[in-house]
Tab-separated table of C-alpha atoms in Angstrom:
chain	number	residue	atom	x	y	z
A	970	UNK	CA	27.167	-10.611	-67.336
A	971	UNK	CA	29.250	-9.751	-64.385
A	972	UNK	CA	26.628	-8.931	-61.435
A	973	UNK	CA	28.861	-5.790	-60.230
A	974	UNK	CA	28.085	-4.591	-63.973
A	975	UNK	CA	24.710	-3.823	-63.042
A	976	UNK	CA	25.500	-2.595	-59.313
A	977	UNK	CA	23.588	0.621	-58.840
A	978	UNK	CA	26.803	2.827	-58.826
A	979	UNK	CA	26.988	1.590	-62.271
A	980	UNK	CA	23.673	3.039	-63.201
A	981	UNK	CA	24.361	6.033	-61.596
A	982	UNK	CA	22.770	5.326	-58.129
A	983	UNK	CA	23.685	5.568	-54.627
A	984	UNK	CA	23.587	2.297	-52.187
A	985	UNK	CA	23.776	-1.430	-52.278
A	986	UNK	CA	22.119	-3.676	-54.659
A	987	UNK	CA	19.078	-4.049	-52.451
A	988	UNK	CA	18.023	-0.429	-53.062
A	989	UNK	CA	17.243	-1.340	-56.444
A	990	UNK	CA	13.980	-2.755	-54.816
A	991	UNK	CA	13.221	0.888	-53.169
A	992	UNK	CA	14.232	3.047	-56.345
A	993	UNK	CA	12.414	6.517	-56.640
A	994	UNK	CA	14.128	8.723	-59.335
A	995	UNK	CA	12.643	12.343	-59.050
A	996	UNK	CA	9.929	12.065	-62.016
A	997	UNK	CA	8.385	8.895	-60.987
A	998	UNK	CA	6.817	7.179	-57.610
A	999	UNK	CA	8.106	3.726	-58.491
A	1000	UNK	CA	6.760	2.103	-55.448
A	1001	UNK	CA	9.304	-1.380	-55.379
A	1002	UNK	CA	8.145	-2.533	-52.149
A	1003	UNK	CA	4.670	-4.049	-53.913
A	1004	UNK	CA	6.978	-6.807	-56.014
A	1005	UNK	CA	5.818	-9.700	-55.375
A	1006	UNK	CA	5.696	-13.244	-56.730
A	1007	UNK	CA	2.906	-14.216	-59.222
A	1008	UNK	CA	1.703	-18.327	-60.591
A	1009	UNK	CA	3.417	-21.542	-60.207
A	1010	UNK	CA	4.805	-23.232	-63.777
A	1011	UNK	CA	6.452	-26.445	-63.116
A	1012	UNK	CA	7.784	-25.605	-59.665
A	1013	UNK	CA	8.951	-21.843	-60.387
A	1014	UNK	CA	7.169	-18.563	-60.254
A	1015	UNK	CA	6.191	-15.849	-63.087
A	1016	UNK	CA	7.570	-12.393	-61.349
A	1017	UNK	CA	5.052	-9.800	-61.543
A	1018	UNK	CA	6.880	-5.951	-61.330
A	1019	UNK	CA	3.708	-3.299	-59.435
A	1020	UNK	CA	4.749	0.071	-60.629
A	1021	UNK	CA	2.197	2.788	-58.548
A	1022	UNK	CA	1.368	5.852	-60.032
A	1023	UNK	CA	2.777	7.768	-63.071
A	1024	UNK	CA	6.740	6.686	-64.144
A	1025	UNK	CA	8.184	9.020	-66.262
A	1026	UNK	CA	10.861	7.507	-68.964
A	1027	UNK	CA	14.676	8.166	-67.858
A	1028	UNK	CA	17.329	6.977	-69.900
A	1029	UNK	CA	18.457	4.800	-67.450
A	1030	UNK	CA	14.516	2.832	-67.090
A	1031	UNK	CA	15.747	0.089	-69.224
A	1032	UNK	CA	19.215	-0.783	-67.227
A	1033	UNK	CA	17.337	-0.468	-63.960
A	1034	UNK	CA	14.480	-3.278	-64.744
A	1035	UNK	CA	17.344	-4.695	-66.434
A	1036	UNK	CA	19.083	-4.643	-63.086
A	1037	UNK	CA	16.092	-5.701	-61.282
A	1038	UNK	CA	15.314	-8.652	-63.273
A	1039	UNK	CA	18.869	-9.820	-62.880
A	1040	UNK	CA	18.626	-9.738	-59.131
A	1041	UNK	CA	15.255	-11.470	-59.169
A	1042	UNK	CA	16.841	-14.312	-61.479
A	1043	UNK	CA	20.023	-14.195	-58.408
A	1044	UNK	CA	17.333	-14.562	-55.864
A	1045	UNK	CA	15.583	-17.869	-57.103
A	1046	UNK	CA	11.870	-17.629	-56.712
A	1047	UNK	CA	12.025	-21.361	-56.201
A	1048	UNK	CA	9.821	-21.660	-53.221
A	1049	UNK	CA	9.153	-24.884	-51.786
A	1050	UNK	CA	5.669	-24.875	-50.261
A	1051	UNK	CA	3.555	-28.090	-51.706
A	1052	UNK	CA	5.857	-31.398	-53.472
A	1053	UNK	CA	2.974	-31.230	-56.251
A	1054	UNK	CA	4.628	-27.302	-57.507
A	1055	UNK	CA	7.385	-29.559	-59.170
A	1056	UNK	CA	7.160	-32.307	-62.124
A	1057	UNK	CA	8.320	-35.978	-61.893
A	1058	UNK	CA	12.024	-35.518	-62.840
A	1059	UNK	CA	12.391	-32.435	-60.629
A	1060	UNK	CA	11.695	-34.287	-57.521
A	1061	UNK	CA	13.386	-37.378	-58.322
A	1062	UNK	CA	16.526	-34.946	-59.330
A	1063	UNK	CA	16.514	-33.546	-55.945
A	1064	UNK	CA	16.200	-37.069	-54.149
A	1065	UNK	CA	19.673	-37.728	-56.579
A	1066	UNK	CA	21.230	-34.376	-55.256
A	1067	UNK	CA	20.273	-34.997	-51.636
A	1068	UNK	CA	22.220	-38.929	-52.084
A	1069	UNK	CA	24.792	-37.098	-53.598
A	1070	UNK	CA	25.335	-34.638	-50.979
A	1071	UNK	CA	24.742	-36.976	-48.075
A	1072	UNK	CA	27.755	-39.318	-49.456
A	1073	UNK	CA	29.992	-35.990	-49.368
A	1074	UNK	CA	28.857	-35.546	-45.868
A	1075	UNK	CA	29.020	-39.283	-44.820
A	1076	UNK	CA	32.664	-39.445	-46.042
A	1077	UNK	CA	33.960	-36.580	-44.169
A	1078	UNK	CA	34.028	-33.697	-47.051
A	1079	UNK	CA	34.015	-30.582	-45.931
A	1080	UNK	CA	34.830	-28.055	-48.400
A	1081	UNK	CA	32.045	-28.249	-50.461
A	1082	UNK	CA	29.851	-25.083	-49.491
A	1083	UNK	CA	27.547	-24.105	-51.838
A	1084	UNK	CA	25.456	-21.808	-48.956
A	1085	UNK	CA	29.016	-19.880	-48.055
A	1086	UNK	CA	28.095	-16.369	-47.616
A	1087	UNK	CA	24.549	-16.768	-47.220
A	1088	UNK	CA	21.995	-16.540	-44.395
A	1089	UNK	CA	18.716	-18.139	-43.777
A	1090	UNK	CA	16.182	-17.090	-41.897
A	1091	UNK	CA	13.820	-19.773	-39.825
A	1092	UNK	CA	10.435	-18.821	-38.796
A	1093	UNK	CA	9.254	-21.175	-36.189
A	1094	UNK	CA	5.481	-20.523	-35.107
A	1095	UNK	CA	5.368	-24.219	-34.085
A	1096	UNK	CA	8.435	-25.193	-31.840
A	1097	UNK	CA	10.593	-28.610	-33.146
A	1098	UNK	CA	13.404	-30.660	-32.731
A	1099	UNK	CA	13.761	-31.776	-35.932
A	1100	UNK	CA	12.993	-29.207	-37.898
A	1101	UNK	CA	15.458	-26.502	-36.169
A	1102	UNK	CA	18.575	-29.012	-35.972
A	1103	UNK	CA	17.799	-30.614	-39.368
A	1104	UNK	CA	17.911	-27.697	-41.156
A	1105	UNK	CA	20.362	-25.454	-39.093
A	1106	UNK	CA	22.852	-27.935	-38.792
A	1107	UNK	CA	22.809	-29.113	-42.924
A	1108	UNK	CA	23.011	-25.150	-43.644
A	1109	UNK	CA	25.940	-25.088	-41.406
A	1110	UNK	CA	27.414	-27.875	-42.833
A	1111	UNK	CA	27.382	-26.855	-46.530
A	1112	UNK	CA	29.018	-23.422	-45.322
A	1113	UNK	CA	25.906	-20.810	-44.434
A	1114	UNK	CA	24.659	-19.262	-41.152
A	1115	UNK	CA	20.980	-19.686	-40.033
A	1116	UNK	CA	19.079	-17.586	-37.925
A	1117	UNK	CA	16.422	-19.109	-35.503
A	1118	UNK	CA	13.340	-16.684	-34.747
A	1119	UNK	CA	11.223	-18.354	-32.433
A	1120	UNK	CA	7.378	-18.231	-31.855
A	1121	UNK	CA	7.523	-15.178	-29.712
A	1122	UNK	CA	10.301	-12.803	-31.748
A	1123	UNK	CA	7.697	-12.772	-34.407
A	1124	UNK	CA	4.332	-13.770	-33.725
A	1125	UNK	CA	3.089	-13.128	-37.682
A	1126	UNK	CA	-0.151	-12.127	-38.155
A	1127	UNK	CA	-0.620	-10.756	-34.214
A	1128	UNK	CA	2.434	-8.585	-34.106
A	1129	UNK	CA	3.107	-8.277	-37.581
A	1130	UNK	CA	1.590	-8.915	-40.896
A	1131	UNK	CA	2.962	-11.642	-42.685
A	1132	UNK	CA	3.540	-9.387	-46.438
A	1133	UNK	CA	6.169	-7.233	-44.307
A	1134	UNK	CA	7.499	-9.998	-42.345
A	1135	UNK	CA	8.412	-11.703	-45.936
A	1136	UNK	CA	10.051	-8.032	-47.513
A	1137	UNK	CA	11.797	-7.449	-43.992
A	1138	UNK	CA	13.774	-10.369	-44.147
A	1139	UNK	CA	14.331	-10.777	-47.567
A	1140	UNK	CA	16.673	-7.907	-47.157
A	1141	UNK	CA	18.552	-9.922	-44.663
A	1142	UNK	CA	18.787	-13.237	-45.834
A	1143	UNK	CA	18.844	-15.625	-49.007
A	1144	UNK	CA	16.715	-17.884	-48.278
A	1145	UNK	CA	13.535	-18.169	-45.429
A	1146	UNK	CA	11.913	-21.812	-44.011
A	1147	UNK	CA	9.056	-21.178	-42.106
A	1148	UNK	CA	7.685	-23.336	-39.341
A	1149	UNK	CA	3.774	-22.140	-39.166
A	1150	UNK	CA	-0.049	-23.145	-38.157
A	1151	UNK	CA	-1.798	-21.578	-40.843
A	1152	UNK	CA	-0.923	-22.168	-44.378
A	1153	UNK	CA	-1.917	-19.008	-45.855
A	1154	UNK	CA	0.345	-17.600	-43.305
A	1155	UNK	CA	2.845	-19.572	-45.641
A	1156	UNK	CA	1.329	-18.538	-48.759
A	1157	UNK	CA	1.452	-15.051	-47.642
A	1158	UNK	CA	4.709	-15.183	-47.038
A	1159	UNK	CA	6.226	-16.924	-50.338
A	1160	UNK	CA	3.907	-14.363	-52.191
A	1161	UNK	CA	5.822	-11.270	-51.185
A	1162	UNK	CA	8.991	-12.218	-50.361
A	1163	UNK	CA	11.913	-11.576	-52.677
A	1164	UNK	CA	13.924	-15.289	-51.756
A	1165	UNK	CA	12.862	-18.554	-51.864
A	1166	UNK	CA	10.401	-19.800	-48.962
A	1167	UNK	CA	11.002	-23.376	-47.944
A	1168	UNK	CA	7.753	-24.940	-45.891
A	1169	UNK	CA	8.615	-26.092	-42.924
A	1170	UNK	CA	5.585	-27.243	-41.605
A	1171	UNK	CA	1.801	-26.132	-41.757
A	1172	UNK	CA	-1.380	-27.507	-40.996
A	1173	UNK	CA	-2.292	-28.406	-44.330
A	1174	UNK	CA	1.323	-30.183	-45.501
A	1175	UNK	CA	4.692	-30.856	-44.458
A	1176	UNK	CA	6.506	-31.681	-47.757
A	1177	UNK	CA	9.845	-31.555	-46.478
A	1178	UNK	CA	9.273	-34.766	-44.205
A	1179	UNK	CA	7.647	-36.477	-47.274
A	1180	UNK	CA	10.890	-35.838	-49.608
A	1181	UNK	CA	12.815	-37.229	-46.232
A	1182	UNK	CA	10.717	-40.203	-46.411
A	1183	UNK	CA	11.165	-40.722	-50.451
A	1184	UNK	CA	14.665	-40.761	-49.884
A	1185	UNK	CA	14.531	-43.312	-46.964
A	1186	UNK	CA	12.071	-45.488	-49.701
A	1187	UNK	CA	14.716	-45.052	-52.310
A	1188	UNK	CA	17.575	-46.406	-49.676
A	1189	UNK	CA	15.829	-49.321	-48.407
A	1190	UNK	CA	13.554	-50.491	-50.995
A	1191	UNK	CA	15.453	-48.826	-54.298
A	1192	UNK	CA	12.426	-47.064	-55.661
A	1193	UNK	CA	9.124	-45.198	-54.750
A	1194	UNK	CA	7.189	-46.328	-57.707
A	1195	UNK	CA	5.401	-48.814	-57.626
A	1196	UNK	CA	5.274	-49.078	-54.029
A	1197	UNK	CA	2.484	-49.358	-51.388
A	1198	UNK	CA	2.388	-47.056	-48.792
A	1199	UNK	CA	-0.085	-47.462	-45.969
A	1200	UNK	CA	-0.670	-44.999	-43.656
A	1201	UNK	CA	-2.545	-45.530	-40.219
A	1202	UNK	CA	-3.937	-42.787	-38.329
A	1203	UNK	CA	-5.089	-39.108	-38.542
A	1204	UNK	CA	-6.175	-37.353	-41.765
A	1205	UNK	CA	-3.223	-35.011	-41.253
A	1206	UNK	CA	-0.658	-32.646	-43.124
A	1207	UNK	CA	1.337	-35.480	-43.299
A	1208	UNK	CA	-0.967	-37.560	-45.130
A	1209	UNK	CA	-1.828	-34.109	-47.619
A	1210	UNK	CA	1.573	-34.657	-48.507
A	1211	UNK	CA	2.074	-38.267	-49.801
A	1212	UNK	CA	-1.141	-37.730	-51.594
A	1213	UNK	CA	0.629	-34.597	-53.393
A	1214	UNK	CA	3.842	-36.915	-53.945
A	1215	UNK	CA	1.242	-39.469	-55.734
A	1216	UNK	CA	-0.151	-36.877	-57.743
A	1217	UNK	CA	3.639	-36.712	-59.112
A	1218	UNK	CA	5.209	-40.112	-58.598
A	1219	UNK	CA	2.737	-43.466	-60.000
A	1220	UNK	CA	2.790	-45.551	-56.283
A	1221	UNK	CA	0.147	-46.660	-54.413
A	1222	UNK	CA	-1.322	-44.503	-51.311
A	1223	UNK	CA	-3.582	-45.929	-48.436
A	1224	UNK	CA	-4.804	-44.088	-46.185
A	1225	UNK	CA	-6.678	-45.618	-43.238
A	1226	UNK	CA	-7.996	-43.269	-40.728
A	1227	UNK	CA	-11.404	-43.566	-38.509
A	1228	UNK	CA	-14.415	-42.390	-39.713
A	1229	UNK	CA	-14.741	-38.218	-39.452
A	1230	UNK	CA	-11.005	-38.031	-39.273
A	1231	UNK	CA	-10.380	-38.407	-43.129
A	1232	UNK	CA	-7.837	-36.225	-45.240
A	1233	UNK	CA	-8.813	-32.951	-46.835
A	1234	UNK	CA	-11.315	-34.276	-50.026
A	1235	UNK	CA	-10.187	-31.587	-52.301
A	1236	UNK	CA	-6.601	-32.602	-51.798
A	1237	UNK	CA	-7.807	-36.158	-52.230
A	1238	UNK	CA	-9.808	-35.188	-55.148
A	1239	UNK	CA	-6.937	-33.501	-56.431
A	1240	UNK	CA	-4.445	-36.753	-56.328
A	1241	UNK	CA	-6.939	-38.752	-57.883
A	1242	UNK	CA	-7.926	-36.375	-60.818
A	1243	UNK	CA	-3.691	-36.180	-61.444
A	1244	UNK	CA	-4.069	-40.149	-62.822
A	1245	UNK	CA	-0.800	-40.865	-61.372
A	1246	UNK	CA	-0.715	-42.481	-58.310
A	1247	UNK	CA	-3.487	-44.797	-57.269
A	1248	UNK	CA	-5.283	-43.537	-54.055
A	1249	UNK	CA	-7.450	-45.649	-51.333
A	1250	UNK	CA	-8.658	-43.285	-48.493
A	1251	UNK	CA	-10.337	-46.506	-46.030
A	1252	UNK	CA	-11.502	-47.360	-42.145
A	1253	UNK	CA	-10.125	-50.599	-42.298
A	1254	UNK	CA	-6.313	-50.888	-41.085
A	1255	UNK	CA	-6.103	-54.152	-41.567
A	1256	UNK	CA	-7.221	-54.833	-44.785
A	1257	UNK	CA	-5.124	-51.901	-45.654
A	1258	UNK	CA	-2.019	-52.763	-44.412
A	1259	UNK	CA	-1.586	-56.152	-46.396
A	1260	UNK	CA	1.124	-56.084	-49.046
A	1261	UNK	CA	2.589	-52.884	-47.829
A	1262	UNK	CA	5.979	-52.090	-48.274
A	1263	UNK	CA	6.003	-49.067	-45.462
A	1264	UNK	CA	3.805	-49.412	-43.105
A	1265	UNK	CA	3.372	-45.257	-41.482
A	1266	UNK	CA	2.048	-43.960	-38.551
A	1267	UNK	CA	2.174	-40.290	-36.951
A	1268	UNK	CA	0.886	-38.741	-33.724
A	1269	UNK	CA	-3.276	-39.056	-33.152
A	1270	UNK	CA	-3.330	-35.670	-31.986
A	1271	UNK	CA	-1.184	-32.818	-33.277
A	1272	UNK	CA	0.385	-29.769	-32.032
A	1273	UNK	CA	-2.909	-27.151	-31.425
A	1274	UNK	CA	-5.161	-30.682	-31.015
A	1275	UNK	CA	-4.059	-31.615	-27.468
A	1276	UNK	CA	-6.792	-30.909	-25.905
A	1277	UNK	CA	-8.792	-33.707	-28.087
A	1278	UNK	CA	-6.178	-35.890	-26.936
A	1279	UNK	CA	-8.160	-37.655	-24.493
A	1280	UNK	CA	-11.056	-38.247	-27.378
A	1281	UNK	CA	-8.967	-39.252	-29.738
A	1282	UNK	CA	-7.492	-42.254	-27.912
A	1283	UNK	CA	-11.260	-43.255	-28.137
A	1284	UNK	CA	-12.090	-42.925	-31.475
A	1285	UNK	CA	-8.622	-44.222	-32.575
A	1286	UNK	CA	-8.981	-47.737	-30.759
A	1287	UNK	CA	-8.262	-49.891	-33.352
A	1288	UNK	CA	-5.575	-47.848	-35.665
A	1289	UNK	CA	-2.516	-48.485	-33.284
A	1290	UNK	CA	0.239	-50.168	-35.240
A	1291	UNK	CA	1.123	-52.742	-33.189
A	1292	UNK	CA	2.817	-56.309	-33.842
A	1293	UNK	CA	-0.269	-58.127	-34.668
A	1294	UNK	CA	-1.093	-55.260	-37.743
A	1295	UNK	CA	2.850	-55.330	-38.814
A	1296	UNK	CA	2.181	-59.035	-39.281
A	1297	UNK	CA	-0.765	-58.778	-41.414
A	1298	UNK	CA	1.676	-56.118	-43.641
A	1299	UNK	CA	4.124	-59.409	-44.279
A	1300	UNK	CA	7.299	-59.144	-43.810
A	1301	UNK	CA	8.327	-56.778	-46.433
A	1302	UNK	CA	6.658	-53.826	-44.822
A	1303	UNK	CA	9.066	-51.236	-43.304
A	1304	UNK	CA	7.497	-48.968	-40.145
A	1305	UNK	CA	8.121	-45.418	-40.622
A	1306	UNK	CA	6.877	-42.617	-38.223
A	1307	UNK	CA	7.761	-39.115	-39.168
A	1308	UNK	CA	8.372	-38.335	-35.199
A	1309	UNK	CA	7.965	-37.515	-32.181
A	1310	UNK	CA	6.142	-40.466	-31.337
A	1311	UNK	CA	4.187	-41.464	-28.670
A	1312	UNK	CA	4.921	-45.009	-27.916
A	1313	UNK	CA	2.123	-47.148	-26.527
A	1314	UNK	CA	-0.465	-45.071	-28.114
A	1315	UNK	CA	-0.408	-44.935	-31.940
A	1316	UNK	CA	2.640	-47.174	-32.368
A	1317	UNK	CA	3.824	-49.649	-29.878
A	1318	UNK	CA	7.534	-49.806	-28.374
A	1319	UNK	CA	8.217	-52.817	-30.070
A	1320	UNK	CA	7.326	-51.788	-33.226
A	1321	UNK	CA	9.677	-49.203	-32.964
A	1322	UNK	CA	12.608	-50.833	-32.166
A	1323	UNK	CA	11.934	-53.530	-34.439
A	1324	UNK	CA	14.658	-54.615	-36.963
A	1325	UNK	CA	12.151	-53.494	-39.949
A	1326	UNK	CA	11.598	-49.829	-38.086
A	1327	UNK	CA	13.614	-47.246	-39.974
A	1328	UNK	CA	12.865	-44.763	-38.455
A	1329	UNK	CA	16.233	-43.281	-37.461
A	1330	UNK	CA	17.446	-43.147	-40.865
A	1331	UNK	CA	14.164	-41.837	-41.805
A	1332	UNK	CA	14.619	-38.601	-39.228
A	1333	UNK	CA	18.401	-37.954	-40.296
A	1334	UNK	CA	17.416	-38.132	-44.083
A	1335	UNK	CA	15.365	-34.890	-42.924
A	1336	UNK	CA	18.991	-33.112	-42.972
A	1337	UNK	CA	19.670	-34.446	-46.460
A	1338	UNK	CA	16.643	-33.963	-48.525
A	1339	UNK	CA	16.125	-30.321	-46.656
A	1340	UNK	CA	19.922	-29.488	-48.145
A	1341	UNK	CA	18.601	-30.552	-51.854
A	1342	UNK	CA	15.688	-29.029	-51.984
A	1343	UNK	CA	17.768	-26.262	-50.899
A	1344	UNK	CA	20.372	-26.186	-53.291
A	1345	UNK	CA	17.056	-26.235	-55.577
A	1346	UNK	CA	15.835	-23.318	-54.605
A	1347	UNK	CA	19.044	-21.193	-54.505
A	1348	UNK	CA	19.489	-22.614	-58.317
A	1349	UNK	CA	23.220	-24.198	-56.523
């Protein structure tokens, strides 16, 4: 069905499409600003309609939730927020879509542009590099516009609640990534917005770097299952989110972290109780490392943990990936560091720079995998 079919003129209503969601005929107080998005299945959300107060039957109350389901269909509802919201074959379909899209990109296609006409909103609490060209730049590139809001043009939660935030620019845009510290923040946001959320980056996960990093595996190695990943460092988002990917794809996850600085148990907990994936949460780097096929290392102290900085380099003595622990991997083992690093403290230079370092590839695939699972969520 034609989507100017169920425009609002042709139900007898003044405005553009997005006044469906404020509709008030005069025998009813349909309030339409308390939609919001209900449960996960497999990846995509049940809808949930919040009518307050009596609604009197009209003969047109079956073509407007007709309209309004159609627009809610248009919009998506395919939030990205955590990689364990999606099955097996979903994931691994948008790791094919993002090598599919990256080869159009690589060879110098440009009129493919799925995003043409549309607008994305990015929320950035926490400032990044990455994050803002990655995903700027491959909405760009596949024809849409992306608007940068920066930690002080919102400040959610201090300035404004995060549940009007979400319906504010929902009206604007098709699509919103958000950048934030806390993850209910996040949660908050995906609940009552009316287009997809993509996560960015919170405290608790960062799934977008982890479906970067799948992609890298799937380039250099040919597969992610199977594999042995070994991670070296802090109990971090970043670690939250290759035990999530385990929980969907069978490889196996170390994690080898100092005593008190372990991942989240629950999340742990979680992985293991999934049965896919087998999961080793350990103090011993060394032992860990052997047979690894990526070898992965991130900052010791976050953004918001500076000040333990200092203390951390303490505790941490003994988890730097160096030359020496890259040796014990064998020489299979790829480094990987999701970036920015601080060389000479968690990760030497020369491990870096090392032929086996990949890095680079590893930050650009950030682009790719962010355009997938955004074609995802648009349903493109």
């Amino acid at each position: 069905m034609a989507y100017a079919a169920l425009m609002p003129a042709k139900l007898g209503l003044q405005g553009s499409h997005d006044h469906i969601h404020m509709l008030k005929t005069t025998t009813s107080s349909m309030n339409f600003d308390n939609l919001s998005k209900g449960h996960y299945v497999c990846g995509t959300k049940i809808n949930k309609l919040k009518i307050n107060g009596r609604v009197k039957k009209s003969t047109n109350a079956l073509q407007i939730r007709s309209a309004l389901s159609y627009v809610e269909e248009k919009t998506g509802y395919k939030d990205f927020l955590h990689i364990n919201d999606f099955d097996k074959g979903t994931i691994l379909k948008i790791l094919d879509q993002a090598q599919e899209v990256k080869a159009l990109l690589k060879s110098g296609e440009r009129t493919y542009l799925p995003f043409k006409g549309k607008t994305m909103a990015m929320i950035f609490a926490k400032p990044s590099m990455r994050t803002r060209v990655s995903f700027e730049t491959g909405f760009f590139l596949l024809g849409g516009h992306a608007i940068y809001l920066g930690p002080k043009d919102i400040e959610m939660g201090k300035r404004e609640e995060a549940r009007d935030v979400a319906r504010v620019l929902s009206r604007y845009n098709d699509i919103i990534m958000a950048r934030l510290f806390a993850h209910q923040d996040l949660l908050d946001l995906a609940n009552y917005a009316s287009v997809p959320v993509i996560n960015g980056l919170t405290d608790y996960n960062h799934p977008c770097q982890i479906m970067a990093d799948a992609l890298t595996m799937i380039e250099h190695i040919g597969q992610i299952e199977g594999t042995k990943v070994v991670y070296v460092g802090d109990g971090n988002n970043i670690v939250h989110s290759w035990l999530l990917l385990a929980a969907v794809i069978p490889f196996h996850f170390v994690c080898a972290c100092p005593k008190g600085f372990e991942p989240d148990p629950e999340t742990v907990e979680k992985a293991k109780r999934a049965g896919v994936g087998k999961i080793e949460i350990t103090n011993d780097p060394k032992e860990a490392v052997k047979g690894a096929d990526v070898v992965y290392s991130d900052v010791w102290a976050s953004m918001g943990q500076k000040e333990e900085a200092a203390y951390r380099r303490q505790v941490f003595q003994g988890f730097q990936v160096d030359e020496e622990l890259m040796k014990i991997a064998g020489p299979q083992a790829y480094f990987m560091h999701c970036l920015p690093a601080e060389r000479g403290v968690e990760v030497t230079n020369g491990v870096i720079e090392a032929p086996n370092s990949i890095v680079f590839p590893q930050a650009e695939n950030r682009m790719h995998a962010q355009n997938a699972i955004m074609l995802h969520s648009l349903g493109l």
